[in-house]
Amino acid sequence: MINFFRKKRKIVIDTSVFINPDIRNFFGKNPEEAIEEFIKIAKKAKTLEFYMPTTVFKELMYFLDEEKIPRDFYFLMRIKSPDKHRSVCPVIFFYELVEEIRQRVNKGLRVAESAVRSVTQKNTEEVIKDLRKKYREALREGIIDSKEDVDLIFLSMELQATLVTGDQGLIKWADKLGIEWIVPEKFKDFLLSAIQ
Amino acid sequence: MINFFRKKRKIVIDTSVFINPDIRNFFGKNPEEAIEEFIKIAKKAKTLEFYMPTTVFKELMYFLDEEKIPRDFYFLMRIKSPDKHRSVCPVIFFYELVEEIRQRVNKGLRVAESAVRSVTQKNTEEVIKDLRKKYREALREGIIDSKEDVDLIFLSMELQATLVTGDQGLIKWADKLGIEWIVPEKFKDFLLSAIQ
């Protein structure tokens, strides 16, 4: 028997659970199948509550045919942004982000300089292609760099929820705030364990 | 007669007040003279309390001959970092920073690409020099990008102090947190008004 007075365990879900093939494959061959399978299991997990920030939900819709999403999805997946105007965050988190960005920005300049120096030996378009890749690695990977990232972190913080994402950088930053997280590859097992 | 029970008005001071020639000249021809003149006036301003974050103080010492600093300086200028482990900041501030950085990072890539494309027409070393300048403008100016910046903002927030800096970018970000600030060019007049 379910105790309705017990507070449910909250889960904040990133798009990667349904989109990133390495994680999604635990649920299905494509995003639609993955969502269907997720819903089938999640419906039975009465002690869990699922959340997705608005920006992340919109990102998900970008990958999916909305008509193929089972209707239950909208009941099961609660769509909610963090209360960003009232929530607060330890100032130290800010220091760490600024420090990380500073290092990344310096690295980005080094990447750009080395691209410029390589033009004499290589085809310009190849250099540009390589520059874009390396610049992205230097400045984007492993850092919080989008509204979606910030939403996932602060919604998890606000709800005291467990964060499920395939983005290691996001886990690293969520962890600094004491946010609970689970290995995304184990998310299906996690759900199945909640049913037993 | 001074009311000793009244809370003093707190002022957080950036190095630019003594280093940046446009502001410093109100106090003196060089940093040492500027500090001496500042102390002379500030000593009489009994209703004010002056603070400098540790990182900013160290930055100041980098520009100055320590032996030339009047002894009163260390009594008058309170050196203190913000309590960054206990202080909190509205989450919205974080969103704005991440958004601004995202735009800057994209701009940095465009600057780098255009540098690569210009190599065929220009001397490589010239291109690099120009790249550094433009990249810095794109990614550094008008943004919080150092520990010193973050310290000035959060110390002002913590102390509910007035921030004095020549850095317009810093004022912009401090203003988002409701931090009081004054035009640095008017700082001398501000001090003189406090004495009257």
Short mmCIF file of C-alpha atoms in Angstrom, two decimals:
data_model
loop_
_atom_site.label_atom_id
_atom_site.label_comp_id
_atom_site.label_asym_id
_atom_site.label_seq_id
_atom_site.Cartn_x
_atom_site.Cartn_y
_atom_site.Cartn_z
CA MET A 1 0.00 0.00 0.00
CA ILE A 2 1.26 3.43 -0.90
CA ASN A 3 1.58 5.94 1.85
CA PHE A 4 0.13 9.08 0.28
CA PHE A 5 1.45 11.24 3.05
CA ARG A 6 5.03 10.34 2.34
CA LYS A 7 6.89 12.88 0.26
CA LYS A 8 7.75 11.52 -3.16
CA ARG A 9 11.29 11.34 -4.45
CA LYS A 10 11.73 13.90 -7.21
CA ILE A 11 13.64 13.31 -10.43
CA VAL A 12 14.76 16.03 -12.85
CA ILE A 13 15.30 14.67 -16.35
CA ASP A 14 17.48 16.03 -19.15
CA THR A 15 16.76 15.47 -22.86
CA SER A 16 19.84 13.25 -23.11
CA VAL A 17 17.86 10.46 -21.40
CA PHE A 18 15.69 10.22 -24.54
CA ILE A 19 18.01 11.64 -27.19
CA ASN A 20 21.60 10.58 -26.48
CA PRO A 21 21.86 7.10 -28.10
CA ASP A 22 24.16 5.71 -25.39
CA ILE A 23 21.53 6.31 -22.73
CA ARG A 24 18.37 6.16 -24.79
CA ASN A 25 19.09 2.64 -26.02
CA PHE A 26 18.24 1.31 -22.58
CA PHE A 27 14.69 2.47 -23.29
CA GLY A 28 14.27 2.23 -27.05
CA LYS A 29 15.70 2.43 -30.57
CA ASN A 30 14.53 6.00 -31.17
CA PRO A 31 13.38 8.95 -29.02
CA GLU A 32 9.65 8.11 -29.43
CA GLU A 33 10.16 4.49 -28.40
CA ALA A 34 12.37 5.57 -25.52
CA ILE A 35 9.68 7.91 -24.19
CA GLU A 36 6.98 5.27 -24.55
CA GLU A 37 9.02 2.72 -22.64
CA PHE A 38 9.95 5.31 -20.02
CA ILE A 39 6.29 6.16 -19.47
CA LYS A 40 5.30 2.51 -19.21
CA ILE A 41 7.74 1.99 -16.35
CA ALA A 42 7.47 5.42 -14.76
CA LYS A 43 3.68 5.18 -14.43
CA LYS A 44 4.12 2.29 -12.03
CA ALA A 45 6.77 4.08 -9.97
CA LYS A 46 4.29 5.70 -7.61
CA THR A 47 6.94 6.92 -5.20
CA LEU A 48 8.63 9.05 -7.84
CA GLU A 49 7.81 12.42 -9.36
CA PHE A 50 9.32 13.48 -12.70
CA TYR A 51 10.21 17.03 -13.69
CA MET A 52 11.63 18.73 -16.75
CA PRO A 53 12.53 22.45 -16.98
CA THR A 54 10.57 24.36 -19.65
CA THR A 55 13.67 25.06 -21.75
CA VAL A 56 14.65 21.39 -21.68
CA PHE A 57 11.12 20.32 -22.63
CA LYS A 58 11.23 22.68 -25.61
CA GLU A 59 14.59 21.25 -26.59
CA LEU A 60 13.10 17.76 -26.45
CA MET A 61 10.19 18.80 -28.68
CA TYR A 62 12.73 19.97 -31.21
CA PHE A 63 13.90 16.37 -31.60
CA LEU A 64 10.49 14.74 -31.51
CA ASP A 65 7.32 14.55 -33.49
CA GLU A 66 4.90 15.95 -30.91
CA GLU A 67 2.03 13.85 -32.21
CA LYS A 68 3.91 10.66 -31.45
CA ILE A 69 4.28 11.46 -27.76
CA PRO A 70 1.90 9.39 -25.62
CA ARG A 71 -0.73 11.49 -23.88
CA ASP A 72 0.31 10.22 -20.46
CA PHE A 73 3.60 12.01 -20.93
CA TYR A 74 2.04 15.35 -20.12
CA PHE A 75 0.54 14.04 -16.91
CA LEU A 76 3.62 12.18 -15.81
CA MET A 77 6.29 14.70 -16.74
CA ARG A 78 5.86 17.91 -14.79
CA ILE A 79 7.16 20.90 -16.72
CA LYS A 80 8.51 23.64 -14.51
CA SER A 81 11.29 26.22 -14.50
CA PRO A 82 13.24 26.98 -11.34
CA ASP A 83 12.00 29.97 -9.38
CA LYS A 84 15.05 31.89 -10.49
CA HIS A 85 13.98 35.24 -9.07
CA ARG A 86 13.55 33.96 -5.54
CA SER A 87 16.04 31.10 -5.34
CA VAL A 88 19.53 31.79 -4.09
CA CYS A 89 22.81 30.01 -4.63
CA PRO A 90 26.07 30.04 -2.62
CA VAL A 91 28.40 32.75 -3.87
CA ILE A 92 31.31 30.28 -4.01
CA PHE A 93 29.60 28.56 -6.96
CA PHE A 94 29.90 31.80 -8.84
CA TYR A 95 33.61 32.06 -8.12
CA GLU A 96 34.21 28.60 -9.45
CA LEU A 97 32.32 29.30 -12.66
CA VAL A 98 34.13 32.60 -13.30
CA GLU A 99 37.50 30.90 -12.65
CA GLU A 100 36.69 28.02 -15.00
CA ILE A 101 35.49 30.40 -17.72
CA ARG A 102 38.61 32.51 -17.39
CA GLN A 103 40.79 29.48 -18.04
CA ARG A 104 38.61 28.42 -20.95
CA VAL A 105 38.72 31.88 -22.52
CA ASN A 106 42.53 31.85 -22.38
CA LYS A 107 42.56 28.41 -23.95
CA GLY A 108 40.20 29.66 -26.70
CA LEU A 109 42.68 32.39 -27.60
CA ARG A 110 45.53 29.87 -27.82
CA VAL A 111 43.39 27.70 -30.11
CA ALA A 112 42.65 30.74 -32.32
CA GLU A 113 46.31 31.78 -32.45
CA SER A 114 47.46 28.35 -33.46
CA ALA A 115 44.79 28.27 -36.19
CA VAL A 116 46.06 31.56 -37.59
CA ARG A 117 49.64 30.26 -37.61
CA SER A 118 48.64 27.06 -39.42
CA VAL A 119 46.98 28.82 -42.39
CA THR A 120 50.24 29.02 -44.35
CA GLN A 121 50.55 25.22 -44.34
CA LYS A 122 46.92 24.22 -44.68
CA ASN A 123 43.77 24.95 -46.62
CA THR A 124 41.86 27.82 -44.99
CA GLU A 125 38.51 26.02 -44.90
CA GLU A 126 40.13 23.02 -43.22
CA VAL A 127 41.71 25.32 -40.65
CA ILE A 128 38.31 26.94 -39.96
CA LYS A 129 36.65 23.55 -39.52
CA ASP A 130 39.36 22.44 -37.13
CA LEU A 131 39.23 25.78 -35.29
CA ARG A 132 35.48 25.45 -34.70
CA LYS A 133 35.88 21.96 -33.28
CA LYS A 134 38.77 22.85 -30.98
CA TYR A 135 37.25 26.16 -29.90
CA ARG A 136 34.04 24.39 -28.97
CA GLU A 137 35.98 21.83 -26.96
CA ALA A 138 37.90 24.58 -25.19
CA LEU A 139 34.95 26.81 -24.38
CA ARG A 140 31.85 24.66 -24.29
CA GLU A 141 32.51 21.14 -23.08
CA GLY A 142 32.33 20.48 -19.36
CA ILE A 143 30.97 23.93 -18.57
CA ILE A 144 27.57 25.40 -17.86
CA ASP A 145 26.95 27.37 -21.00
CA SER A 146 23.23 27.41 -21.70
CA LYS A 147 19.89 28.27 -20.09
CA GLU A 148 19.01 24.57 -20.23
CA ASP A 149 22.07 23.68 -18.15
CA VAL A 150 21.35 26.34 -15.55
CA ASP A 151 17.68 25.32 -15.42
CA LEU A 152 18.53 21.65 -14.80
CA ILE A 153 20.89 22.54 -11.98
CA PHE A 154 18.71 25.06 -10.21
CA LEU A 155 15.48 23.11 -10.64
CA SER A 156 17.22 20.09 -9.08
CA MET A 157 18.47 22.32 -6.27
CA GLU A 158 15.06 23.91 -5.67
CA LEU A 159 13.17 20.61 -5.63
CA GLN A 160 15.95 18.74 -3.83
CA ALA A 161 15.60 16.34 -6.71
CA THR A 162 17.89 13.75 -8.26
CA LEU A 163 19.35 14.88 -11.58
CA VAL A 164 19.49 12.45 -14.52
CA THR A 165 21.63 13.65 -17.40
CA GLY A 166 24.18 12.24 -19.82
CA ASP A 167 26.21 15.46 -19.60
CA GLN A 168 29.23 14.83 -17.37
CA GLY A 169 29.98 18.54 -17.15
CA LEU A 170 26.55 19.19 -15.78
CA ILE A 171 26.95 16.45 -13.18
CA LYS A 172 30.26 17.99 -12.12
CA TRP A 173 28.64 21.39 -11.51
CA ALA A 174 25.49 19.98 -9.90
CA ASP A 175 27.70 17.99 -7.56
CA LYS A 176 29.33 21.20 -6.30
CA LEU A 177 25.91 22.25 -4.98
CA GLY A 178 25.28 18.92 -3.28
CA ILE A 179 22.68 17.90 -5.84
CA GLU A 180 21.90 14.19 -5.95
CA TRP A 181 22.54 12.50 -9.31
CA ILE A 182 22.46 9.05 -10.83
CA VAL A 183 24.48 7.47 -13.62
CA PRO A 184 22.13 7.86 -16.62
CA GLU A 185 23.00 4.38 -17.90
CA LYS A 186 21.48 3.03 -14.70
CA PHE A 187 18.31 5.09 -14.90
CA LYS A 188 16.16 2.26 -16.26
CA ASP A 189 17.33 -0.07 -13.49
CA PHE A 190 16.71 2.73 -11.03
CA LEU A 191 13.09 3.01 -12.22
CA LEU A 192 12.60 -0.75 -12.17
CA SER A 193 13.91 -0.85 -8.60
CA ALA A 194 11.36 1.79 -7.61
CA ILE A 195 8.53 -0.47 -8.80
CA GLN A 196 9.50 -3.58 -6.89
CA MET B 1 29.46 65.70 17.40
CA ILE B 2 29.69 62.25 15.91
CA ASN B 3 27.09 59.74 16.96
CA PHE B 4 29.17 56.63 17.58
CA PHE B 5 26.12 54.45 17.73
CA ARG B 6 25.12 55.27 14.21
CA LYS B 7 26.11 52.68 11.66
CA LYS B 8 28.78 54.00 9.32
CA ARG B 9 28.34 54.13 5.58
CA LYS B 10 30.60 51.53 4.00
CA ILE B 11 32.61 52.06 0.83
CA VAL B 12 34.26 49.28 -1.20
CA ILE B 13 37.16 50.57 -3.29
CA ASP B 14 38.66 49.16 -6.47
CA THR B 15 42.30 49.67 -7.52
CA SER B 16 41.15 51.85 -10.41
CA VAL B 17 40.55 54.69 -7.93
CA PHE B 18 44.32 54.91 -7.41
CA ILE B 19 45.62 53.41 -10.66
CA ASN B 20 43.37 54.46 -13.56
CA PRO B 21 44.74 57.90 -14.58
CA ASP B 22 41.28 59.30 -15.44
CA ILE B 23 40.10 58.77 -11.88
CA ARG B 24 43.36 58.94 -10.00
CA ASN B 25 44.16 62.41 -11.26
CA PHE B 26 41.49 63.82 -8.97
CA PHE B 27 43.70 62.70 -6.10
CA GLY B 28 47.25 62.88 -7.43
CA LYS B 29 49.76 62.60 -10.29
CA ASN B 30 50.80 59.04 -9.45
CA PRO B 31 49.36 56.15 -7.40
CA GLU B 32 51.42 57.03 -4.29
CA GLU B 33 50.30 60.65 -4.32
CA ALA B 34 46.72 59.59 -4.97
CA ILE B 35 46.73 57.30 -1.95
CA GLU B 36 48.29 59.98 0.25
CA GLU B 37 45.68 62.53 -0.75
CA PHE B 38 42.90 59.97 -0.35
CA ILE B 39 44.05 59.17 3.18
CA LYS B 40 44.30 62.82 4.11
CA ILE B 41 40.63 63.37 3.21
CA ALA B 42 39.32 59.96 4.22
CA LYS B 43 40.72 60.28 7.76
CA LYS B 44 38.41 63.19 8.38
CA ALA B 45 35.35 61.39 7.01
CA LYS B 46 34.36 59.83 10.30
CA THR B 47 30.99 58.61 9.05
CA LEU B 48 32.58 56.42 6.39
CA GLU B 49 34.29 53.04 6.51
CA PHE B 50 36.58 51.91 3.68
CA TYR B 51 37.05 48.33 2.50
CA MET B 52 39.13 46.55 -0.11
CA PRO B 53 38.90 42.84 -0.94
CA THR B 54 42.15 40.90 -0.37
CA THR B 55 42.63 40.14 -4.07
CA VAL B 56 42.16 43.80 -4.98
CA PHE B 57 44.59 44.90 -2.27
CA LYS B 58 47.19 42.47 -3.68
CA GLU B 59 46.57 43.86 -7.15
CA LEU B 60 47.13 47.37 -5.81
CA MET B 61 50.41 46.33 -4.21
CA TYR B 62 51.54 45.09 -7.59
CA PHE B 63 51.38 48.67 -8.90
CA LEU B 64 52.84 50.35 -5.85
CA ASP B 65 56.02 50.56 -3.90
CA GLU B 66 54.81 49.24 -0.54
CA GLU B 67 57.27 51.38 1.38
CA LYS B 68 55.75 54.53 -0.01
CA ILE B 69 52.31 53.80 1.34
CA PRO B 70 51.50 55.92 4.39
CA ARG B 71 51.10 53.88 7.57
CA ASP B 72 47.59 55.19 8.15
CA PHE B 73 46.52 53.34 5.04
CA TYR B 74 46.47 50.03 6.88
CA PHE B 75 44.29 51.40 9.62
CA LEU B 76 41.93 53.24 7.33
CA MET B 77 41.54 50.66 4.59
CA ARG B 78 39.98 47.48 5.91
CA ILE B 79 41.11 44.46 3.94
CA LYS B 80 38.50 41.73 3.77
CA SER B 81 37.23 39.11 1.35
CA PRO B 82 33.53 38.39 1.03
CA ASP B 83 32.31 35.42 3.08
CA LYS B 84 31.90 33.44 -0.11
CA HIS B 85 31.11 30.13 1.54
CA ARG B 86 28.15 31.47 3.49
CA SER B 87 26.86 34.30 1.29
CA VAL B 88 24.19 33.60 -1.25
CA CYS B 89 23.21 35.34 -4.46
CA PRO B 90 19.95 35.30 -6.45
CA VAL B 91 19.99 32.56 -9.05
CA ILE B 92 18.83 34.99 -11.76
CA PHE B 93 22.23 36.69 -11.59
CA PHE B 94 23.77 33.40 -12.63
CA TYR B 95 21.45 33.12 -15.63
CA GLU B 96 22.40 36.55 -16.83
CA LEU B 97 26.09 35.82 -16.57
CA VAL B 98 25.82 32.49 -18.42
CA GLU B 99 23.75 34.15 -21.17
CA GLU B 100 26.23 37.00 -21.55
CA ILE B 101 29.17 34.60 -21.66
CA ARG B 102 27.45 32.45 -24.26
CA GLN B 103 27.09 35.46 -26.55
CA ARG B 104 30.68 36.50 -25.94
CA VAL B 105 31.98 33.00 -26.69
CA ASN B 106 30.15 32.99 -30.03
CA LYS B 107 31.58 36.41 -30.82
CA GLY B 108 35.07 35.14 -29.92
CA LEU B 109 34.74 32.37 -32.50
CA ARG B 110 33.69 34.85 -35.19
CA VAL B 111 36.73 37.00 -34.34
CA ALA B 112 38.99 33.92 -34.62
CA GLU B 113 37.46 32.85 -37.94
CA SER B 114 37.87 36.25 -39.47
CA ALA B 115 41.50 36.31 -38.31
CA VAL B 116 42.16 32.97 -40.02
CA ARG B 117 40.59 34.25 -43.24
CA SER B 118 42.67 37.41 -43.21
CA VAL B 119 46.05 35.62 -43.03
CA THR B 120 46.36 35.35 -46.81
CA GLN B 121 46.24 39.14 -47.17
CA LYS B 122 48.18 40.19 -44.09
CA ASN B 123 51.32 39.46 -42.15
CA THR B 124 50.70 36.64 -39.66
CA GLU B 125 52.14 38.49 -36.66
CA GLU B 126 49.94 41.48 -37.39
CA VAL B 127 46.93 39.20 -37.61
CA ILE B 128 47.80 37.64 -34.24
CA LYS B 129 48.18 41.04 -32.62
CA ASP B 130 44.84 42.18 -34.00
CA LEU B 131 43.23 38.86 -32.98
CA ARG B 132 44.39 39.26 -29.37
CA LYS B 133 42.97 42.75 -29.16
CA LYS B 134 39.61 41.87 -30.69
CA TYR B 135 39.30 38.58 -28.81
CA ARG B 136 39.94 40.41 -25.53
CA GLU B 137 37.29 43.00 -26.42
CA ALA B 138 34.83 40.24 -27.29
CA LEU B 139 35.39 38.07 -24.24
CA ARG B 140 36.70 40.28 -21.48
CA GLU B 141 35.36 43.80 -21.58
CA GLY B 142 32.14 44.52 -19.75
CA ILE B 143 32.01 41.11 -18.11
CA ILE B 144 32.90 39.69 -14.71
CA ASP B 145 35.98 37.68 -15.54
CA SER B 146 38.26 37.67 -12.54
CA LYS B 147 38.32 36.88 -8.82
CA GLU B 148 38.88 40.58 -8.18
CA ASP B 149 35.65 41.47 -9.99
CA VAL B 150 33.64 38.85 -8.12
CA ASP B 151 35.17 39.93 -4.80
CA LEU B 152 34.28 43.58 -5.35
CA ILE B 153 30.69 42.70 -6.17
CA PHE B 154 30.07 40.24 -3.37
CA LEU B 155 31.92 42.24 -0.72
CA SER B 156 29.77 45.26 -1.62
CA MET B 157 26.67 43.04 -1.45
CA GLU B 158 27.67 41.52 1.89
CA LEU B 159 28.50 44.84 3.54
CA GLN B 160 25.65 46.70 1.83
CA ALA B 161 28.40 49.06 0.81
CA THR B 162 28.77 51.59 -1.99
CA LEU B 163 31.08 50.39 -4.75
CA VAL B 164 33.65 52.78 -6.25
CA THR B 165 35.27 51.53 -9.43
CA GLY B 166 36.27 52.86 -12.84
CA ASP B 167 35.14 49.62 -14.48
CA GLN B 168 31.80 50.25 -16.19
CA GLY B 169 31.23 46.52 -16.69
CA LEU B 170 31.56 45.94 -12.99
CA ILE B 171 29.08 48.71 -12.23
CA LYS B 172 26.62 47.15 -14.67
CA TRP B 173 26.79 43.77 -12.90
CA ALA B 174 26.78 45.25 -9.38
CA ASP B 175 23.72 47.24 -10.33
CA LYS B 176 21.84 44.03 -11.17
CA LEU B 177 22.19 43.04 -7.50
CA GLY B 178 20.98 46.40 -6.24
CA ILE B 179 24.45 47.42 -5.09
CA GLU B 180 24.93 51.13 -4.50
CA TRP B 181 27.62 52.77 -6.61
CA ILE B 182 29.06 56.19 -7.31
CA VAL B 183 30.64 57.72 -10.38
CA PRO B 184 34.37 57.32 -9.64
CA GLU B 185 35.14 60.76 -11.07
CA LYS B 186 32.99 62.19 -8.28
CA PHE B 187 34.58 60.15 -5.51
CA LYS B 188 36.76 62.98 -4.27
CA ASP B 189 33.78 65.34 -4.11
CA PHE B 190 31.85 62.57 -2.38
CA LEU B 191 34.54 62.34 0.31
CA LEU B 192 34.74 66.11 0.69
CA SER B 193 30.97 66.23 1.14
CA ALA B 194 31.21 63.65 3.89
CA ILE B 195 33.56 65.91 5.85
CA GLN B 196 31.44 69.04 5.79
#
